[in-house]
XYZ file of C-alpha atoms in Angstrom:
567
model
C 29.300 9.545 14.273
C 27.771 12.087 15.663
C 31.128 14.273 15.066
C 31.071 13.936 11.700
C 30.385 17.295 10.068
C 27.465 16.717 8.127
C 25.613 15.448 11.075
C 26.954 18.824 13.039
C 25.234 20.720 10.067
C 21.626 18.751 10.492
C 21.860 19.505 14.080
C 22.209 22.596 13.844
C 19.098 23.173 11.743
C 16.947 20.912 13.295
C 18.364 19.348 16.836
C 20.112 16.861 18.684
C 16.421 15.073 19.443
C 15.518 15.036 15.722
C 18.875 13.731 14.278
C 19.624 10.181 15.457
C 22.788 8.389 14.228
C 24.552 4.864 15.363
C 23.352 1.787 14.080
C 21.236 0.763 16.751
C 19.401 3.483 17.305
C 18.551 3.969 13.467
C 18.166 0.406 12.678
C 14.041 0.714 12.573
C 14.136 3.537 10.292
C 16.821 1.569 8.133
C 14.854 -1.811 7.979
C 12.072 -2.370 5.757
C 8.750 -3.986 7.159
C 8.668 -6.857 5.901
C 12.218 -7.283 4.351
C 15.207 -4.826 3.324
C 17.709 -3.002 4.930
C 20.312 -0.509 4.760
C 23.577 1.827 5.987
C 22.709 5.526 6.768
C 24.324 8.168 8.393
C 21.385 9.436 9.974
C 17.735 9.556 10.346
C 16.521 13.345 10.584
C 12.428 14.131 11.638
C 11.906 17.983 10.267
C 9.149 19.154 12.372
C 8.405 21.795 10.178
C 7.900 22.157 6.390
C 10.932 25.117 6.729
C 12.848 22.709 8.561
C 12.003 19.693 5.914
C 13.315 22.497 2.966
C 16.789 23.861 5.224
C 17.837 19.981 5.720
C 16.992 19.074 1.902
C 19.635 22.288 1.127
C 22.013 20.848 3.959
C 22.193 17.384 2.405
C 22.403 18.226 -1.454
C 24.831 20.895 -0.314
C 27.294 17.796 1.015
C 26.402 15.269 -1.956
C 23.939 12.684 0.266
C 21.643 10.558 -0.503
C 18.334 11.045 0.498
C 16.050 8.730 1.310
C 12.084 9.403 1.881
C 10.087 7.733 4.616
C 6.751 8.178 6.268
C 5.023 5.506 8.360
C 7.418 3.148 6.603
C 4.782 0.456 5.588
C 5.380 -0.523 1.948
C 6.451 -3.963 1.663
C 9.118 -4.015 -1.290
C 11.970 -2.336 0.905
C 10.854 1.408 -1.125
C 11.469 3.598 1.859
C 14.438 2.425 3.481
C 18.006 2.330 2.365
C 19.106 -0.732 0.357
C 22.673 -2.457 1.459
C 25.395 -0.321 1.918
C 27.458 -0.071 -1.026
C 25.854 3.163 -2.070
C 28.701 6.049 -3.479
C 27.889 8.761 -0.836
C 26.625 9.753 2.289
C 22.842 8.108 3.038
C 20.203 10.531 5.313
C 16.834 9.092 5.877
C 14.237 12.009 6.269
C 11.233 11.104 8.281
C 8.181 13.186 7.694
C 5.815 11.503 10.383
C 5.740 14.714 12.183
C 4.690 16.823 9.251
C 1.139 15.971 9.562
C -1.054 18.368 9.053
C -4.213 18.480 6.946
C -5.813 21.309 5.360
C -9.361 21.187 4.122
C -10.423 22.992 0.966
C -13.936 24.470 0.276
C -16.334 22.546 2.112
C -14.013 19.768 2.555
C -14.043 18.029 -1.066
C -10.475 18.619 -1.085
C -7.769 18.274 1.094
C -3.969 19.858 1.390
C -2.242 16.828 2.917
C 1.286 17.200 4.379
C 4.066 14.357 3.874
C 3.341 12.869 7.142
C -0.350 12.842 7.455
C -2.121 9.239 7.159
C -5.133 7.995 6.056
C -6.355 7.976 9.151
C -6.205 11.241 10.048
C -7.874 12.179 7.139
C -11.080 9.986 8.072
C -10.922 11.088 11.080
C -11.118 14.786 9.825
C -13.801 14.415 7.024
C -16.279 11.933 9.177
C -17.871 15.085 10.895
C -18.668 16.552 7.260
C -19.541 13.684 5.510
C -16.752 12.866 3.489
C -14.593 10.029 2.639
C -10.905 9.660 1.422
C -9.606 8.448 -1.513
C -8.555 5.559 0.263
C -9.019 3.494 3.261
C -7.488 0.808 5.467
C -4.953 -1.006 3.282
C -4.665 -4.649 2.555
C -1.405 -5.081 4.378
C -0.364 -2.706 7.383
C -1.574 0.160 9.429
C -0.861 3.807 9.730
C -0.119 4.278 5.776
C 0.608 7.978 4.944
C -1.413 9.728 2.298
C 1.740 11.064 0.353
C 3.211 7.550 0.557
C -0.065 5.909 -1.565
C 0.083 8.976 -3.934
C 4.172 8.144 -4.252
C 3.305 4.749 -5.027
C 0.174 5.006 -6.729
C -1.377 3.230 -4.273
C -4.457 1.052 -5.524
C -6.193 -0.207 -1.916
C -9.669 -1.366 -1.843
C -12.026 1.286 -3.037
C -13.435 -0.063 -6.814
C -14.858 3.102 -7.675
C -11.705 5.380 -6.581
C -8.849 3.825 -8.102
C -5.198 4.475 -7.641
C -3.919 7.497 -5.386
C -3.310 9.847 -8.129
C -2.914 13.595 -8.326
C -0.969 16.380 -10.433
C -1.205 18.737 -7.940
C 1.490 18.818 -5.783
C 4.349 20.659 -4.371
C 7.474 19.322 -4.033
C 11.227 20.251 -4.265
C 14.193 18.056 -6.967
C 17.559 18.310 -7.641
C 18.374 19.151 -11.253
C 20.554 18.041 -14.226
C 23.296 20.934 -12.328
C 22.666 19.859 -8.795
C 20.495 22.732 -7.939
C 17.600 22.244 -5.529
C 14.454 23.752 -6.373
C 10.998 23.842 -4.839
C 8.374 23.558 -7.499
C 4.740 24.505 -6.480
C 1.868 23.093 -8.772
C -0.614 22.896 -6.047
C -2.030 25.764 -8.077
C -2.354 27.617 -5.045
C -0.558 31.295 -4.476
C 1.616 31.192 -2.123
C 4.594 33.271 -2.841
C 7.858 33.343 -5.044
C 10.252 32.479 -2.368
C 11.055 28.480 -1.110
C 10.168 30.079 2.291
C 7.539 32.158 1.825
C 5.414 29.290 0.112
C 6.507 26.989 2.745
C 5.693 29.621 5.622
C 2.277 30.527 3.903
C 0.945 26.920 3.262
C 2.386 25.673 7.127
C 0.188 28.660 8.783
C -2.652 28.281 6.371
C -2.142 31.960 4.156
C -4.204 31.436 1.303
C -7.638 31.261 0.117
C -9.061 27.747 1.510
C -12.419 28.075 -0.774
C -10.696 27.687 -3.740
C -11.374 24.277 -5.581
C -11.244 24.792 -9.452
C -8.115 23.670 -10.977
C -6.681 23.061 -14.028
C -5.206 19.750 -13.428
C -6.568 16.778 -11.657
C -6.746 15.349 -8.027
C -7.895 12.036 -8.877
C -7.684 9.126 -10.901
C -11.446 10.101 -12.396
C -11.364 8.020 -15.703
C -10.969 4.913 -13.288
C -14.287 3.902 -13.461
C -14.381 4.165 -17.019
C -11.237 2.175 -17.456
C -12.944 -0.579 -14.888
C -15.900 -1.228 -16.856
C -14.023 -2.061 -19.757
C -13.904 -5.423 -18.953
C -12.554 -7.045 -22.390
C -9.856 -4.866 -22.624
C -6.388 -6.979 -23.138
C -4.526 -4.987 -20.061
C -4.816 -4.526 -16.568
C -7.062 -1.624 -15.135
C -4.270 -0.658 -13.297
C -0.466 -1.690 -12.288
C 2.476 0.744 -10.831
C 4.372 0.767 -14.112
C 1.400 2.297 -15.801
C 2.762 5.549 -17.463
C -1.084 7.101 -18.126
C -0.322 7.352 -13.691
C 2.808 8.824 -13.788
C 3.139 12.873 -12.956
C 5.251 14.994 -10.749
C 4.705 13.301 -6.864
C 1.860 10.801 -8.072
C 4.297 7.206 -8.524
C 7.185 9.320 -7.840
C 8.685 6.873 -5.578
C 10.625 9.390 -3.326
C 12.547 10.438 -6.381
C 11.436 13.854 -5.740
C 10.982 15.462 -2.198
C 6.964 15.531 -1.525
C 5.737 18.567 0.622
C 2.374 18.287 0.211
C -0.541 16.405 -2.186
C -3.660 18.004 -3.026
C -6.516 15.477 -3.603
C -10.000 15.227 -4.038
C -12.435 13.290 -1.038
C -16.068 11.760 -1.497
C -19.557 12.052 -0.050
C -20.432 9.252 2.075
C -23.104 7.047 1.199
C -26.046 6.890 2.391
C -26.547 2.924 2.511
C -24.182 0.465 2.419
C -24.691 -3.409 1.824
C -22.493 -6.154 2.219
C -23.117 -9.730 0.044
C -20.566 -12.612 1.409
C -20.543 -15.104 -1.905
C -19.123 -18.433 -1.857
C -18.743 -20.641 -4.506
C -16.454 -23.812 -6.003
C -16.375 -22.523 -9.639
C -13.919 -19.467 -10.232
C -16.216 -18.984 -13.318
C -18.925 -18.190 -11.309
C -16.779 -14.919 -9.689
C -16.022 -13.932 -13.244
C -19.742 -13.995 -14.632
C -20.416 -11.827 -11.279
C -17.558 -9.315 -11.978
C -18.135 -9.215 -15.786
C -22.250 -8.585 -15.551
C -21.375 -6.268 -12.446
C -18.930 -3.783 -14.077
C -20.218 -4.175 -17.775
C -24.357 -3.926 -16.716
C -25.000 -2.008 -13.763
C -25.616 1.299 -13.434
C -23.792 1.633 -9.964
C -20.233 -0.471 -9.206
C -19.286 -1.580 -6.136
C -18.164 0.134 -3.470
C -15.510 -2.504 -2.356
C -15.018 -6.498 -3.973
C -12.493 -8.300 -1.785
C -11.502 -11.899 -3.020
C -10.389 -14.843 -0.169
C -9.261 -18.203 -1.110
C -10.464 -20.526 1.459
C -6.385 -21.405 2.457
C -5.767 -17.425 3.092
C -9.267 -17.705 5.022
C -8.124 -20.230 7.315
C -4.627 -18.531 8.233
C -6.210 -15.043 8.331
C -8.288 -17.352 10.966
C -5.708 -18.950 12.881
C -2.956 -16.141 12.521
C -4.446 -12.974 12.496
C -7.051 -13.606 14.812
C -4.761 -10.885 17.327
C -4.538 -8.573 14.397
C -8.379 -8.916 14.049
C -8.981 -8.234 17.823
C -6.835 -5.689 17.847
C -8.135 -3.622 15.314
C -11.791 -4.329 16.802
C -11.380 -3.740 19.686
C -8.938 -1.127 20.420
C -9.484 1.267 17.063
C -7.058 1.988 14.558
C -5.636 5.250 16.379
C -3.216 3.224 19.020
C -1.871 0.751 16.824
C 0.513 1.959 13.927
C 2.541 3.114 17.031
C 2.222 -0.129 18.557
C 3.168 -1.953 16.022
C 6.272 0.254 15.410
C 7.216 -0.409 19.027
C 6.805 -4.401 18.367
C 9.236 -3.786 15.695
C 11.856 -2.198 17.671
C 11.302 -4.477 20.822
C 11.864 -7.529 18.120
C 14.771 -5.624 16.429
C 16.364 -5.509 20.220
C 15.591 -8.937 21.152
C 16.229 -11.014 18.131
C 19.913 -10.424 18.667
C 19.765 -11.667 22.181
C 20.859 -15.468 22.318
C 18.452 -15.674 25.537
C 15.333 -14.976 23.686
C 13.471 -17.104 20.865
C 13.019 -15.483 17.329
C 10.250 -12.928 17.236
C 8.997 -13.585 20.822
C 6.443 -10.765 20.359
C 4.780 -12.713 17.628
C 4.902 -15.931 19.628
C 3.580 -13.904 23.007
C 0.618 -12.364 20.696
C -0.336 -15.468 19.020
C -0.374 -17.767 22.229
C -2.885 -14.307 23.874
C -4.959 -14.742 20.616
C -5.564 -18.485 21.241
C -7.260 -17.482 24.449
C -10.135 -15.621 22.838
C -13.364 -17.417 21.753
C -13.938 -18.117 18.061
C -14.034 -14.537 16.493
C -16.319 -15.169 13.026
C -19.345 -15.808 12.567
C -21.081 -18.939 12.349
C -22.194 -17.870 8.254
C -19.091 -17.047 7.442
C -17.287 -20.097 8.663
C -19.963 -22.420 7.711
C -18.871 -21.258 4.158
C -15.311 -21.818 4.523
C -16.740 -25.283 4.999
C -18.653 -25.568 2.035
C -16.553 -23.153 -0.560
C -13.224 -22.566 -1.880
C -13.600 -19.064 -3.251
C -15.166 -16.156 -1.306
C -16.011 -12.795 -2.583
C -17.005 -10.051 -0.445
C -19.366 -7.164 -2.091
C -20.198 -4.065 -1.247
C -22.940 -1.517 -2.524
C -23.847 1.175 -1.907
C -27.159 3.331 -2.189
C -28.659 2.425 -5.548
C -26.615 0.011 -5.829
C -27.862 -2.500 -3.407
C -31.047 -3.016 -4.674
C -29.399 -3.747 -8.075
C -27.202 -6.100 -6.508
C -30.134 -7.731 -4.245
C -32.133 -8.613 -7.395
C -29.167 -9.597 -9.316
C -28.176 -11.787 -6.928
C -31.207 -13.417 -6.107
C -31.958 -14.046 -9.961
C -28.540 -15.329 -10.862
C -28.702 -18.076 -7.584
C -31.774 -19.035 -8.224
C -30.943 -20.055 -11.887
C -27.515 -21.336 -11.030
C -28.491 -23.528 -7.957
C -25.212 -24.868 -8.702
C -23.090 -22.249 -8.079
C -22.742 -21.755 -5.143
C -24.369 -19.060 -2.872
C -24.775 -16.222 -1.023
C -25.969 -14.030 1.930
C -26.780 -10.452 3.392
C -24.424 -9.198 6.380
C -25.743 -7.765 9.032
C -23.518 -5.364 10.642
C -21.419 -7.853 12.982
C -20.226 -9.818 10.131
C -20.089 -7.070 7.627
C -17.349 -5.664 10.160
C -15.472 -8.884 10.575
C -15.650 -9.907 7.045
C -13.278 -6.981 6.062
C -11.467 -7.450 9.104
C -10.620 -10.787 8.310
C -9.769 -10.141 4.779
C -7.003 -7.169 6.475
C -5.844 -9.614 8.664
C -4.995 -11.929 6.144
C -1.652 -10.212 4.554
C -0.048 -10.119 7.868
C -1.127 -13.535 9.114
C 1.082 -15.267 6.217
C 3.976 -13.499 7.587
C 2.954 -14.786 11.337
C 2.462 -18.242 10.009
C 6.044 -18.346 8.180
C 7.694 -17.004 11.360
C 6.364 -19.358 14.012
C 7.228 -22.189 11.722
C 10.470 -20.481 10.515
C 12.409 -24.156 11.412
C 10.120 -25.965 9.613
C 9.200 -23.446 6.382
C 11.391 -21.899 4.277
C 11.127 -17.943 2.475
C 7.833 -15.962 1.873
C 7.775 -14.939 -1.469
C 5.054 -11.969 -2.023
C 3.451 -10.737 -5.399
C 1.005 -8.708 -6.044
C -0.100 -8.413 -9.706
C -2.373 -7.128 -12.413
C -4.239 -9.483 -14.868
C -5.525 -8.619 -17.898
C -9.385 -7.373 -17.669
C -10.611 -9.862 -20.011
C -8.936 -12.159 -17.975
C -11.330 -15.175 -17.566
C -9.242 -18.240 -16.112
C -7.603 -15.977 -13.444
C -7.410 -18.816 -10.863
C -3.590 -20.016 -10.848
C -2.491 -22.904 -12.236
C 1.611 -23.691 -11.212
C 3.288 -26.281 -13.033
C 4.916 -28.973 -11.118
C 8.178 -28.031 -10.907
C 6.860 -24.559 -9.193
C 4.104 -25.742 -7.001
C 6.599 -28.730 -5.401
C 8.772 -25.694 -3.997
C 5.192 -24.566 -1.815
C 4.402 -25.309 1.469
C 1.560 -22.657 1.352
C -0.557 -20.865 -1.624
C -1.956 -17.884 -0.047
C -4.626 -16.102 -2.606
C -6.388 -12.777 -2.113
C -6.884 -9.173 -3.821
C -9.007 -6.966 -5.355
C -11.055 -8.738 -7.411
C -13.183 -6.101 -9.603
C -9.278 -4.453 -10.076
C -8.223 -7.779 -10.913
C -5.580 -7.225 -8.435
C -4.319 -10.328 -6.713
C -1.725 -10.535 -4.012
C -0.566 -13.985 -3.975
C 1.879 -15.286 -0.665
C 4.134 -18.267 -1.418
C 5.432 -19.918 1.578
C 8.033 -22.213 0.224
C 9.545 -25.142 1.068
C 12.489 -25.395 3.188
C 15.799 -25.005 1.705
C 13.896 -23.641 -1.933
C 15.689 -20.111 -3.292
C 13.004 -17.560 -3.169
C 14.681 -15.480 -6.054
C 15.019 -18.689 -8.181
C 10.972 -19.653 -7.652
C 10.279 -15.635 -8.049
C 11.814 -15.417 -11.544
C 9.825 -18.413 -12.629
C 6.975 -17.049 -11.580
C 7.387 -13.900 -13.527
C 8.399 -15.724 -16.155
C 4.817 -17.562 -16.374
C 2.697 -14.093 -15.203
C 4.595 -12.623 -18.228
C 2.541 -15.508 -20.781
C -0.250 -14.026 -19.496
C 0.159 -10.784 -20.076
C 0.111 -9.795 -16.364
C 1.573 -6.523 -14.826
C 3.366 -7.023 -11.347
C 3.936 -5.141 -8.996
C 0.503 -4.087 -9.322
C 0.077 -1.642 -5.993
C 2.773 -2.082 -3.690
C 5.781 -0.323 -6.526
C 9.014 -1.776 -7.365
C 10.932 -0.765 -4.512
C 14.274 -2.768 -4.006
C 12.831 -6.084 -5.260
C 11.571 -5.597 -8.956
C 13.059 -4.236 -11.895
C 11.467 -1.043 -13.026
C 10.354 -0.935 -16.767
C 12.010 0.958 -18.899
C 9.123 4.008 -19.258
C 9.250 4.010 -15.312
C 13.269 4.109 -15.419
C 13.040 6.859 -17.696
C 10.609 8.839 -15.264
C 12.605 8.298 -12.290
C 15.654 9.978 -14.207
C 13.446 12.669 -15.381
C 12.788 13.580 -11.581
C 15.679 12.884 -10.290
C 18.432 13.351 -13.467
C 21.384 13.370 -10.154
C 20.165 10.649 -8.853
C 19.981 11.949 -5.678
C 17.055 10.371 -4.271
C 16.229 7.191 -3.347
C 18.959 5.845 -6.269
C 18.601 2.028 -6.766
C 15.032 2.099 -6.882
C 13.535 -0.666 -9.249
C 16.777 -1.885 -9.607
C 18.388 0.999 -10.837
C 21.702 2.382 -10.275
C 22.985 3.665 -7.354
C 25.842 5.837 -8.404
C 25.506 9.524 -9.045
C 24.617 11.163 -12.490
C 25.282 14.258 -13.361
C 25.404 15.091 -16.896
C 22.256 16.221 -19.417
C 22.668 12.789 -21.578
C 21.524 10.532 -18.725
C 18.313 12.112 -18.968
């Protein structure tokens, strides 16, 4: 393989150390992380944003594929290749090196290059006072900023919204098979692909500029949000109002760098844990919250008490982890697990996923990790809702509160967090996406497929609670129930039954989330696993009218186009 000439040609512009090749060595890159995998010829890591253009020329030049990939952490198999009966050539580029971060003015913007994460960027605004767009995701750690803004992202951030911008700079393939590098960061730079490239890498331009003509954030959000008996969802990947240039682009276009807007930090924050046996009491909360107050939430996470006790039992590691060693150490770590389980799961010697089994039997070990309030309402209360406010906001939400329990004794009930369980109420509500993958693989003889949605109901959705009909809910083994809940985004993990077909009980269940005039996916894109809608197809092929990058996406062909009419 590594003989083959357009693998001679990557070397040469980048390296032998930054072009890997053979399937064993690439298999990480190829595999998706929770599902999905693919054939490529190689996996290339530009270190520089010149290197990132010279192999983009090098692999349209030979008719490849490309694939995009960052930290690799979507879980609908986006960012990986997808079987291997693709037409061409397949080259993964991996921008994790390309991570730099440039802030504008005094920091209420940010430059942010393919491979910088989320973390980074809190890490770089904290000392000013500023907050990203988005924060630690519901799912997996070490998320790259241009990966959200690719998928439009939603996350947990009520006030924020989707990763969104228009101002980008990126380079496509067009309707000929040219490659061109577009810049609409509206930032000069220079005319040439290498002089902007050289100028934004080494920071040559003005860094106080900030007014610009299109947008670097999803600002109507809020508005949208508070419209809370509108028939559609506030927000879902398919939604074309979301769709521009890199923002949903879905590695259909070649992402150099995002320009996006950041936050003050509040002053005060406030955390309510509510608990309750009546859904209807979440949606009078949610309704008088977004429709009366004159401050919405920071953050509104929603826990069914079944996702509460796996988060409890099967992320409790997860939870240490992030506690106690930080956030910094572990996207690498948990990249390593996956290699050291890619290795060993093909050993006869070892048992499935020994990692998992090795971490889980370590958690065990540990002393309870919540506190007593918070499990003493798992006890009493099926549905859990976790608010918080900020500045103004808390005393709106302290009086609300307190007047809405007192007159609905009922209800349920609620209580302030002080700072220990503030912190693990969130970090329980992380841990809970990756515990129902933990709990399906140490009972992998006894359990059959996860099956993961996450979807978008209506606004004026009032019975959002599930309801399966028999002949759906006798294929479960586990109903797993948690999102967004001021978004009305729910992810919803179905471990089914032994022996059930996942695709068969997936198509069911899309069939009854289309009655109710749901949009899914809702956050995490369509990936390899849904069919994109037709206004999404048609933006793909206006990106990408080759289909060049990333083809097969939402179910879309894989084969190459080149003529005007399939645009």
């Amino acid at each position: 393989m590594s003989q083959h000439l357009i693998v001679r040609q990557l070397t040469d512009v980048l390296s032998p150390r930054h072009v890997v090749t053979g399937d064993k060595k690439t298999e990480h890159y190829r595999s998706g992380w929770r599902s999905g995998k693919g054939a490529a010829l190689a996996v290339v890591f530009p270190q520089t944003l010149i290197d990132f253009w010279r192999v983009l020329q090098t692999c349209v030049a030979n008719n490849c594929i490309i694939v995009m990939q960052a930290a690799k952490t979507g879980l609908t198999e986006g960012s990986t290749p997808s079987g291997d009966d693709y037409d061409r050539e397949v080259v993964v580029i991996n921008t994790l090196a390309m991570n730099k971060l440039i802030l504008l003015g005094e920091g209420e913007q940010v430059v942010s290059f393919p491979g910088a994460t989320l973390f980074q960027l809190e890490k770089a605004l904290a000392p000013i006072n500023r907050a990203p767009h988005s924060v630690i995701g519901s799912s997996c750690l070490g998320a790259s900023i241009v990966g959200g803004v690719a998928n439009n992202s939603g996350g947990a951030l009520v006030k924020r919204g989707p990763a969104y911008t228009e101002l980008s700079l990126f380079a496509q393939v067009d309707r000929n098979g040219q490659l061109h590098l577009v810049n609409h960061l509206e930032i000069e730079l220079g005319s040439t692909p290498e002089e902007i490239l050289d100028n934004l890498e080494n920071k040559r331009f003005d860094c106080s500029l900030l007014a610009t003509k299109g947008k670097a954030s999803a600002t109507d959000y809020q508005a949208i949000l508070r419209d809370v008996d509108a028939d559609t969802p506030s927000r879902f990947n398919a939604d074309t109002k979301r769709l521009y240039e890199a923002s949903g682009c879905a590695g259909k276009i070649a992402v150099f760098a995002v320009r996006l807007d950041t936050y003050p930090e509040a002053k005060k924050e406030q955390t309510f844990y509510i608990g309750t046996n009546k859904p209807h009491t979440l949606t009078q909360i949610r309704r008088h919250i977004l429709g009366e107050f004159s401050n919405i939430p920071e953050v509104g996470e929603y826990l069914h008490h079944e996702v509460f006790d796996i988060a409890r039992d099967y992320g409790k590691d997860t939870f240490l982890a992030v506690k106690h060693l930080g956030t910094d150490k572990l996207p690498k770590m948990f990249a390593a697990k996956g290699r050291i389980d890619a290795v060993l799961n093909k050993r006869r010697f070892a048992p499935h996923y020994l990692t998992d089994r090795i971490m889980q039997a370590v958690a065990k070990l540990f002393p309870s990790h919540l506190p007593s309030r918070m499990t003493e309402y798992r006890n009493q209360y099926e549905h859990h809702l976790i608010l918080k406010m900020s500045d103004e906001g808390i005393e709106e939400a302290r009086r609300y509160l307190a007047d809405f329990f007192s007159h609905n004794p009922n209800s349920g009930a609620y209580f302030e967090c002080n700072d220990e369980e503030t912190n693990a109420a969130f970090l329980h509500r992380f841990a809970a996406a990756g515990s129902a993958i933990r709990y399906q693989l140490l009972h992998e003889k006894r359990v059959g497929e996860i099956l993961a949605l996450d979807i978008a109901l209506r606004r004026n959705e009032c019975q959002w609670e599930e309801e399966l009909p028999a002949h759906i809910a006798d294929k479960i083994e586990k109903k797993l129930y948690y999102g967004h809940f001021f978004c009305h985004v729910f992810h919803q993990d179905y471990v089914l039954k032994k022996g059930v077909n996942a695709k068969v009980v997936k198509q069911q269940m899309l069939e009854l989330l289309d009655t109710r005039g749901a949009k899914y996916p809702a956050e995490h894109n369509v990936g390899h696993l849904y069919e994109a809608q037709e206004g999404l197809r048609k933006f793909y092929q206006s990106l990408d009218p080759t289909n060049t990058f990333n083809p097969g996406i939402g179910k879309t062909d894989k084969t190459k186009r080149n003529c005007s009419c399939c645009v």
